[in-house]
Amino acid sequence: MPAPDITRSCSAILVAAGSSRRMGFDKLAVELAGVPVLRRTVEAFLAAESISEVVVVCPEERWRLLDGGDFAKPVRRVDGGENRQDSVVAGLSALSLESNFVAVHDGARPLVSPEDIDACVAEAVEYRAAALARRVTETLKRSDPLDFSTEGVSREQLWFMETPQVFEIRLLVDSYADVASRNLTVTDEVSVMEAVGVRVKLVESRHPNLKITTPADLALAEAILR
Ligand SMILES: Nc1ccn([C@@H]2O[C@H](COP(=O)(O)OP(=O)(O)OP(=O)(O)O)[C@@H](O)[C@H]2O)c(=O)n1
Ligand SMILES: C[C@](O)(CO)[C@H](O)COP(=O)(O)O
């Protein structure tokens, strides 16, 4: 077996330490077609050829959803933080640093395909930073809450952001340190890059990759899996 080319290899950080407030119960423990959400997410990354290791950022009780899995690649757990940003930083500290790239993904996105993961990693190798996203195809309007007047909003160049979001590890670590030094709060890693002026190549997802957020998402995800 040839040694892996670490210049192109990629670690994964799966953030799964949230409170599921909008769901009302632990959305990462819910089974989709018999498999817990978090386990589906881990298995998608283990199936992706570009991924060499997985760090799961989650509390101990969620780690047990993985049945102490005997996985084909290294899988480690680390505790999360107060917000998603803190959980990502905790994941960065747990990387083996045997890769040059890191894919940060929501544990609550269990339908992500290994093919989309690999496509996003390939673009990050090319551009240093890449993120999975979905083009806006619906008609958009802006509505004034005072007089209910509406106006059309062009959907050209508009995307729904998804994950994974993939970066050179050094770039992401240094960018998060910069953001922290300025006490900035960010929703995702693309926002971190915007704060430090680094462009991110958006990669159109070819498969469903919805985030499990509310009970309605569970029904939709089950329907997709049927
Ligand atoms: N402190 C946090 C907050 C969120 N997440 C993770 O980030 C992903 C996206 O967050 P979201 O879907 O908003 O999850 P929750 O924060 O749990 O949702 P809610 O806002 O409804 O509580 C999820 O996999 C969640 O577990 C995390 O690891 N650590
Ligand atoms: C990180 C994310 O999934 C893609 O950008 C999204 O921002 C998470 O949003 P939420 O507000 O935490 O649900």
mmCIF file of N, CA and C and ligand atoms in Angstrom, residues 15-23 27-28 57 62 81-84 87 106-108 211-213, ligand 1:
data_model
loop_
_atom_site.group_PDB
_atom_site.id
_atom_site.type_symbol
_atom_site.label_atom_id
_atom_site.label_comp_id
_atom_site.label_asym_id
_atom_site.label_seq_id
_atom_site.Cartn_x
_atom_site.Cartn_y
_atom_site.Cartn_z
ATOM 1 N N VAL A 15 -18.574 18.481 14.417
ATOM 2 C CA VAL A 15 -19.046 19.178 15.617
ATOM 3 C C VAL A 15 -20.437 18.662 15.986
ATOM 4 N N ALA A 16 -20.523 18.110 17.196
ATOM 5 C CA ALA A 16 -21.748 17.419 17.645
ATOM 6 C C ALA A 16 -21.960 17.637 19.141
ATOM 7 N N ALA A 17 -21.719 18.867 19.592
ATOM 8 C CA ALA A 17 -21.823 19.159 21.042
ATOM 9 C C ALA A 17 -22.906 20.185 21.345
ATOM 10 N N GLY A 18 -23.826 20.376 20.401
ATOM 11 C CA GLY A 18 -24.872 21.371 20.608
ATOM 12 C C GLY A 18 -25.992 20.857 21.491
ATOM 13 N N SER A 19 -26.959 21.748 21.780
ATOM 14 C CA SER A 19 -28.036 21.451 22.735
ATOM 15 C C SER A 19 -29.350 21.038 22.084
ATOM 16 N N SER A 20 -29.445 21.084 20.764
ATOM 17 C CA SER A 20 -30.688 20.671 20.061
ATOM 18 C C SER A 20 -31.911 21.416 20.570
ATOM 19 N N ARG A 21 -31.743 22.698 20.903
ATOM 20 C CA ARG A 21 -32.880 23.475 21.475
ATOM 21 C C ARG A 21 -34.066 23.490 20.517
ATOM 22 N N ARG A 22 -33.818 23.779 19.235
ATOM 23 C CA ARG A 22 -34.930 23.878 18.273
ATOM 24 C C ARG A 22 -35.600 22.531 18.014
ATOM 25 N N MET A 23 -34.912 21.452 18.318
ATOM 26 C CA MET A 23 -35.497 20.118 18.142
ATOM 27 C C MET A 23 -36.322 19.735 19.377
ATOM 28 N N LYS A 27 -31.107 15.628 18.962
ATOM 29 C CA LYS A 27 -31.298 15.313 17.535
ATOM 30 C C LYS A 27 -30.187 14.415 16.989
ATOM 31 N N LEU A 28 -29.059 14.358 17.666
ATOM 32 C CA LEU A 28 -27.938 13.539 17.176
ATOM 33 C C LEU A 28 -28.090 12.081 17.565
ATOM 34 N N VAL A 57 -16.476 16.004 18.026
ATOM 35 C CA VAL A 57 -16.564 16.941 19.150
ATOM 36 C C VAL A 57 -17.932 16.750 19.779
ATOM 37 N N ARG A 62 -22.930 11.074 23.906
ATOM 38 C CA ARG A 62 -23.160 10.951 22.461
ATOM 39 C C ARG A 62 -22.128 10.013 21.818
ATOM 40 N N GLY A 81 -17.557 23.049 23.186
ATOM 41 C CA GLY A 81 -17.534 24.290 23.946
ATOM 42 C C GLY A 81 -18.886 24.962 23.991
ATOM 43 N N GLU A 82 -18.891 26.177 24.497
ATOM 44 C CA GLU A 82 -20.121 26.940 24.728
ATOM 45 C C GLU A 82 -20.884 27.189 23.434
ATOM 46 N N ASN A 83 -20.180 27.482 22.361
ATOM 47 C CA ASN A 83 -20.846 27.688 21.063
ATOM 48 C C ASN A 83 -20.118 26.878 19.994
ATOM 49 N N ARG A 84 -20.659 26.879 18.787
ATOM 50 C CA ARG A 84 -20.106 26.027 17.716
ATOM 51 C C ARG A 84 -18.640 26.383 17.451
ATOM 52 N N SER A 87 -16.408 24.792 19.837
ATOM 53 C CA SER A 87 -16.311 23.358 19.574
ATOM 54 C C SER A 87 -15.352 23.079 18.425
ATOM 55 N N ASP A 106 -20.930 19.717 10.316
ATOM 56 C CA ASP A 106 -21.948 19.619 11.353
ATOM 57 C C ASP A 106 -22.320 18.155 11.567
ATOM 58 N N GLY A 107 -22.239 17.699 12.799
ATOM 59 C CA GLY A 107 -22.684 16.329 13.084
ATOM 60 C C GLY A 107 -24.142 16.135 12.735
ATOM 61 N N ALA A 108 -24.881 17.258 12.687
ATOM 62 C CA ALA A 108 -26.327 17.236 12.397
ATOM 63 C C ALA A 108 -26.631 17.212 10.900
ATOM 64 N N LYS A 211 -29.448 20.001 7.127
ATOM 65 C CA LYS A 211 -29.090 19.974 8.546
ATOM 66 C C LYS A 211 -30.332 19.608 9.333
ATOM 67 N N ILE A 212 -30.203 18.632 10.211
ATOM 68 C CA ILE A 212 -31.305 18.241 11.086
ATOM 69 C C ILE A 212 -31.413 19.304 12.182
ATOM 70 N N THR A 213 -32.477 20.121 12.129
ATOM 71 C CA THR A 213 -32.640 21.218 13.085
ATOM 72 C C THR A 213 -33.954 21.128 13.858
HETATM 73 N N1 LIG B 1 -21.755 24.556 21.242
HETATM 74 C C1 LIG B 1 -22.022 23.892 20.091
HETATM 75 C C2 LIG B 1 -23.148 24.232 19.283
HETATM 76 C C3 LIG B 1 -23.400 23.506 18.134
HETATM 77 N N2 LIG B 1 -22.560 22.469 17.828
HETATM 78 C C4 LIG B 1 -22.837 21.640 16.663
HETATM 79 O O1 LIG B 1 -22.883 22.438 15.499
HETATM 80 C C5 LIG B 1 -23.770 21.847 14.525
HETATM 81 C C6 LIG B 1 -24.717 22.905 13.945
HETATM 82 O O2 LIG B 1 -25.379 23.514 15.014
HETATM 83 P P1 LIG B 1 -26.985 23.494 15.194
HETATM 84 O O3 LIG B 1 -27.623 22.744 14.102
HETATM 85 O O4 LIG B 1 -27.423 24.889 15.432
HETATM 86 O O5 LIG B 1 -27.120 22.592 16.507
HETATM 87 P P2 LIG B 1 -27.620 23.032 17.943
HETATM 88 O O6 LIG B 1 -26.812 24.196 18.433
HETATM 89 O O7 LIG B 1 -27.656 21.797 18.784
HETATM 90 O O8 LIG B 1 -29.105 23.498 17.589
HETATM 91 P P3 LIG B 1 -30.028 24.531 18.440
HETATM 92 O O9 LIG B 1 -29.582 25.906 17.966
HETATM 93 O O10 LIG B 1 -31.398 24.186 17.968
HETATM 94 O O11 LIG B 1 -29.766 24.281 19.879
HETATM 95 C C7 LIG B 1 -24.528 20.725 15.252
HETATM 96 O O12 LIG B 1 -24.057 19.464 14.806
HETATM 97 C C8 LIG B 1 -24.211 20.977 16.717
HETATM 98 O O13 LIG B 1 -24.166 19.777 17.493
HETATM 99 C C9 LIG B 1 -21.454 22.137 18.605
HETATM 100 O O14 LIG B 1 -20.715 21.190 18.309
HETATM 101 N N3 LIG B 1 -21.194 22.865 19.728
#
